[in-house]
Amino acid sequence: MLQFAGLWLPPAAVALAVAGILVALHRRRAVILTSLGTALAGALLALAVTVTRGITLADLPATVSRAAAGAVYDALTHPLRVAAWVIVVVGLAVSLAAWLVRCRKSLARGRRSRKISGRGGVGEKEPFPHPQPSLREDSRTTPDGEARLGQHDRGSGRAAGGLGGGR
């Protein structure tokens, strides 16, 4: 059973991770979180191998050499330990690469806006444009000459046209 699961479980996990990234709304964030989760899983696997080594050696009968049993355990679990650390490193590298691409794109976007605005200084930001209100927005009447209801009078806090609760 373990040999069968060992063959299809890793490709199934990769396929599910790729499917999750493809259906995500924010794919870059999904890549970062998936790779961090993979790195965490690799670290937990390395920790589990280390902890189970101690448990296995502690449960040995007194007649068995602990050094020999430790050497056998280490020889059997060495590929698993190496794979766990490779998973940690690859997960962190993918996460870092996705994060750097995100930072680079936002920096490039900022440079483009400074070039368009004509301001090229380092650290300068384009001021936020404040839209100017039109006469129609400030007036208390509609284009047909009727009073607007529900628009607040700026001075008294009452609704335009004298309707509504005041202070």
mmCIF file of C-alpha atoms in Angstrom:
data_model
loop_
_atom_site.group_PDB
_atom_site.id
_atom_site.type_symbol
_atom_site.label_atom_id
_atom_site.label_comp_id
_atom_site.label_asym_id
_atom_site.label_seq_id
_atom_site.Cartn_x
_atom_site.Cartn_y
_atom_site.Cartn_z
ATOM 1 C CA MET A 1 0.000 0.000 0.000
ATOM 2 C CA LEU A 2 2.790 2.472 0.896
ATOM 3 C CA GLN A 3 4.646 1.691 -2.319
ATOM 4 C CA PHE A 4 1.491 2.403 -4.311
ATOM 5 C CA ALA A 5 0.791 5.655 -2.430
ATOM 6 C CA GLY A 6 4.427 6.659 -2.765
ATOM 7 C CA LEU A 7 4.078 6.619 -6.538
ATOM 8 C CA TRP A 8 0.891 8.636 -7.014
ATOM 9 C CA LEU A 9 0.769 10.883 -3.937
ATOM 10 C CA PRO A 10 3.547 13.389 -4.889
ATOM 11 C CA PRO A 11 2.230 13.964 -8.457
ATOM 12 C CA ALA A 12 -1.304 14.297 -7.075
ATOM 13 C CA ALA A 13 -0.145 16.914 -4.555
ATOM 14 C CA VAL A 14 1.649 18.881 -7.292
ATOM 15 C CA ALA A 15 -1.401 18.656 -9.583
ATOM 16 C CA LEU A 16 -3.694 19.921 -6.827
ATOM 17 C CA ALA A 17 -1.323 22.779 -6.004
ATOM 18 C CA VAL A 18 -1.159 23.810 -9.669
ATOM 19 C CA ALA A 19 -4.950 23.576 -9.963
ATOM 20 C CA GLY A 20 -5.355 25.735 -6.869
ATOM 21 C CA ILE A 21 -3.010 28.360 -8.282
ATOM 22 C CA LEU A 22 -4.794 28.348 -11.650
ATOM 23 C CA VAL A 23 -8.231 28.948 -10.131
ATOM 24 C CA ALA A 24 -7.015 31.587 -7.651
ATOM 25 C CA LEU A 25 -8.037 35.192 -8.182
ATOM 26 C CA HIS A 26 -4.642 36.465 -7.010
ATOM 27 C CA ARG A 27 -2.258 33.971 -8.590
ATOM 28 C CA ARG A 28 0.967 35.533 -7.383
ATOM 29 C CA ARG A 29 -0.295 35.482 -3.803
ATOM 30 C CA ALA A 30 -1.417 31.874 -4.310
ATOM 31 C CA VAL A 31 2.067 30.935 -5.568
ATOM 32 C CA ILE A 32 3.684 32.621 -2.568
ATOM 33 C CA LEU A 33 1.381 30.950 -0.056
ATOM 34 C CA THR A 34 1.558 27.544 -1.741
ATOM 35 C CA SER A 35 5.348 27.601 -1.825
ATOM 36 C CA LEU A 36 5.531 28.757 1.810
ATOM 37 C CA GLY A 37 3.173 25.943 2.771
ATOM 38 C CA THR A 38 5.331 23.480 0.866
ATOM 39 C CA ALA A 39 8.447 24.755 2.640
ATOM 40 C CA LEU A 40 6.676 24.423 5.984
ATOM 41 C CA ALA A 41 5.632 20.863 5.136
ATOM 42 C CA GLY A 42 9.249 20.010 4.237
ATOM 43 C CA ALA A 43 10.473 21.464 7.542
ATOM 44 C CA LEU A 44 7.853 19.478 9.454
ATOM 45 C CA LEU A 45 8.938 16.321 7.620
ATOM 46 C CA ALA A 46 12.588 16.920 8.604
ATOM 47 C CA LEU A 47 11.487 17.530 12.191
ATOM 48 C CA ALA A 48 9.398 14.353 12.199
ATOM 49 C CA VAL A 49 12.346 12.276 10.945
ATOM 50 C CA THR A 50 14.521 13.699 13.725
ATOM 51 C CA VAL A 51 11.919 13.169 16.454
ATOM 52 C CA THR A 52 11.082 9.625 15.360
ATOM 53 C CA ARG A 53 14.786 8.752 15.373
ATOM 54 C CA GLY A 54 14.943 9.560 19.069
ATOM 55 C CA ILE A 55 11.723 7.652 19.783
ATOM 56 C CA THR A 56 12.899 4.631 17.786
ATOM 57 C CA LEU A 57 16.267 4.485 19.512
ATOM 58 C CA ALA A 58 14.674 4.941 22.958
ATOM 59 C CA ASP A 59 12.351 1.958 22.397
ATOM 60 C CA LEU A 60 15.136 -0.478 21.557
ATOM 61 C CA PRO A 61 15.802 -3.392 23.915
ATOM 62 C CA ALA A 62 18.961 -3.186 25.994
ATOM 63 C CA THR A 63 20.629 -5.980 24.011
ATOM 64 C CA VAL A 64 20.630 -3.947 20.751
ATOM 65 C CA SER A 65 23.456 -1.528 20.079
ATOM 66 C CA ARG A 66 22.058 2.007 19.908
ATOM 67 C CA ALA A 67 24.951 3.181 17.728
ATOM 68 C CA ALA A 68 24.346 0.411 15.188
ATOM 69 C CA ALA A 69 20.573 1.011 15.197
ATOM 70 C CA GLY A 70 21.172 4.753 14.797
ATOM 71 C CA ALA A 71 23.465 4.123 11.837
ATOM 72 C CA VAL A 72 20.853 1.886 10.188
ATOM 73 C CA TYR A 73 18.087 4.435 10.866
ATOM 74 C CA ASP A 74 20.218 7.245 9.453
ATOM 75 C CA ALA A 75 21.075 5.204 6.355
ATOM 76 C CA LEU A 76 17.403 4.422 5.737
ATOM 77 C CA THR A 77 16.117 7.946 6.330
ATOM 78 C CA HIS A 78 18.971 9.902 4.700
ATOM 79 C CA PRO A 79 17.187 10.235 1.307
ATOM 80 C CA LEU A 80 14.015 11.365 3.096
ATOM 81 C CA ARG A 81 15.950 13.922 5.120
ATOM 82 C CA VAL A 82 17.672 15.272 1.990
ATOM 83 C CA ALA A 83 14.344 15.438 0.147
ATOM 84 C CA ALA A 84 12.778 17.328 3.059
ATOM 85 C CA TRP A 85 15.508 19.981 2.994
ATOM 86 C CA VAL A 86 15.328 20.247 -0.804
ATOM 87 C CA ILE A 87 11.573 20.850 -0.474
ATOM 88 C CA VAL A 88 12.233 23.575 2.115
ATOM 89 C CA VAL A 89 14.835 25.328 -0.051
ATOM 90 C CA VAL A 90 12.810 25.093 -3.273
ATOM 91 C CA GLY A 91 9.642 26.295 -1.528
ATOM 92 C CA LEU A 92 11.422 29.293 -0.042
ATOM 93 C CA ALA A 93 13.158 30.085 -3.346
ATOM 94 C CA VAL A 94 9.884 30.010 -5.309
ATOM 95 C CA SER A 95 8.198 32.146 -2.680
ATOM 96 C CA LEU A 96 11.040 34.674 -2.729
ATOM 97 C CA ALA A 97 11.059 34.782 -6.544
ATOM 98 C CA ALA A 98 7.296 35.380 -6.693
ATOM 99 C CA TRP A 99 7.589 38.107 -4.070
ATOM 100 C CA LEU A 100 10.464 39.802 -5.925
ATOM 101 C CA VAL A 101 8.514 39.736 -9.196
ATOM 102 C CA ARG A 102 5.636 41.406 -7.363
ATOM 103 C CA CYS A 103 7.938 44.096 -5.949
ATOM 104 C CA ARG A 104 9.623 44.658 -9.304
ATOM 105 C CA LYS A 105 6.288 45.125 -11.058
ATOM 106 C CA SER A 106 5.074 47.640 -8.492
ATOM 107 C CA LEU A 107 8.387 49.532 -8.752
ATOM 108 C CA ALA A 108 8.128 49.565 -12.541
ATOM 109 C CA ARG A 109 4.534 50.795 -12.281
ATOM 110 C CA GLY A 110 5.710 53.643 -10.043
ATOM 111 C CA ARG A 111 8.499 54.594 -12.462
ATOM 112 C CA ARG A 112 6.051 54.625 -15.374
ATOM 113 C CA SER A 113 3.701 56.986 -13.568
ATOM 114 C CA ARG A 114 6.577 59.371 -12.764
ATOM 115 C CA LYS A 115 7.719 59.335 -16.411
ATOM 116 C CA ILE A 116 4.190 60.057 -17.610
ATOM 117 C CA SER A 117 3.737 62.889 -15.117
ATOM 118 C CA GLY A 118 7.104 64.409 -16.010
ATOM 119 C CA ARG A 119 8.459 64.055 -12.495
ATOM 120 C CA GLY A 120 11.519 61.879 -12.357
ATOM 121 C CA GLY A 121 12.867 62.596 -8.906
ATOM 122 C CA VAL A 122 13.556 59.735 -6.557
ATOM 123 C CA GLY A 123 10.908 59.422 -3.883
ATOM 124 C CA GLU A 124 8.613 61.985 -5.489
ATOM 125 C CA LYS A 125 5.031 60.966 -5.757
ATOM 126 C CA GLU A 126 2.461 62.377 -8.079
ATOM 127 C CA PRO A 127 -0.072 64.374 -6.097
ATOM 128 C CA PHE A 128 -3.520 62.895 -5.823
ATOM 129 C CA PRO A 129 -5.770 64.765 -8.248
ATOM 130 C CA HIS A 130 -8.800 66.267 -6.577
ATOM 131 C CA PRO A 131 -11.771 66.486 -8.926
ATOM 132 C CA GLN A 132 -13.384 69.902 -9.152
ATOM 133 C CA PRO A 133 -17.118 69.859 -8.426
ATOM 134 C CA SER A 134 -19.303 70.965 -11.261
ATOM 135 C CA LEU A 135 -22.001 73.577 -10.850
ATOM 136 C CA ARG A 136 -24.620 70.877 -11.173
ATOM 137 C CA GLU A 137 -23.180 68.977 -8.172
ATOM 138 C CA ASP A 138 -23.184 72.103 -5.993
ATOM 139 C CA SER A 139 -26.591 73.396 -6.953
ATOM 140 C CA ARG A 140 -29.648 72.429 -4.968
ATOM 141 C CA THR A 141 -31.854 72.023 -7.988
ATOM 142 C CA THR A 142 -31.982 69.518 -10.781
ATOM 143 C CA PRO A 143 -31.656 70.643 -14.381
ATOM 144 C CA ASP A 144 -35.489 70.800 -14.453
ATOM 145 C CA GLY A 145 -35.535 73.356 -11.641
ATOM 146 C CA GLU A 146 -36.899 70.988 -8.956
ATOM 147 C CA ALA A 147 -35.380 70.928 -5.481
ATOM 148 C CA ARG A 148 -33.094 67.994 -4.704
ATOM 149 C CA LEU A 149 -34.232 65.933 -1.767
ATOM 150 C CA GLY A 150 -31.720 64.101 0.375
ATOM 151 C CA GLN A 151 -28.802 66.429 -0.425
ATOM 152 C CA HIS A 152 -27.472 68.000 2.737
ATOM 153 C CA ASP A 153 -27.086 71.708 3.139
ATOM 154 C CA ARG A 154 -23.441 72.253 3.997
ATOM 155 C CA GLY A 155 -24.077 75.024 6.468
ATOM 156 C CA SER A 156 -26.896 73.731 8.649
ATOM 157 C CA GLY A 157 -26.806 69.963 8.237
ATOM 158 C CA ARG A 158 -30.440 69.987 7.053
ATOM 159 C CA ALA A 159 -31.651 68.413 3.845
ATOM 160 C CA ALA A 160 -32.032 70.739 0.864
ATOM 161 C CA GLY A 161 -35.452 72.269 0.469
ATOM 162 C CA GLY A 162 -36.085 72.465 4.207
ATOM 163 C CA LEU A 163 -37.132 68.799 4.502
ATOM 164 C CA GLY A 164 -35.519 66.322 6.843
ATOM 165 C CA GLY A 165 -34.210 66.472 10.359
ATOM 166 C CA GLY A 166 -31.936 69.282 11.413
ATOM 167 C CA ARG A 167 -29.850 69.707 14.513
#
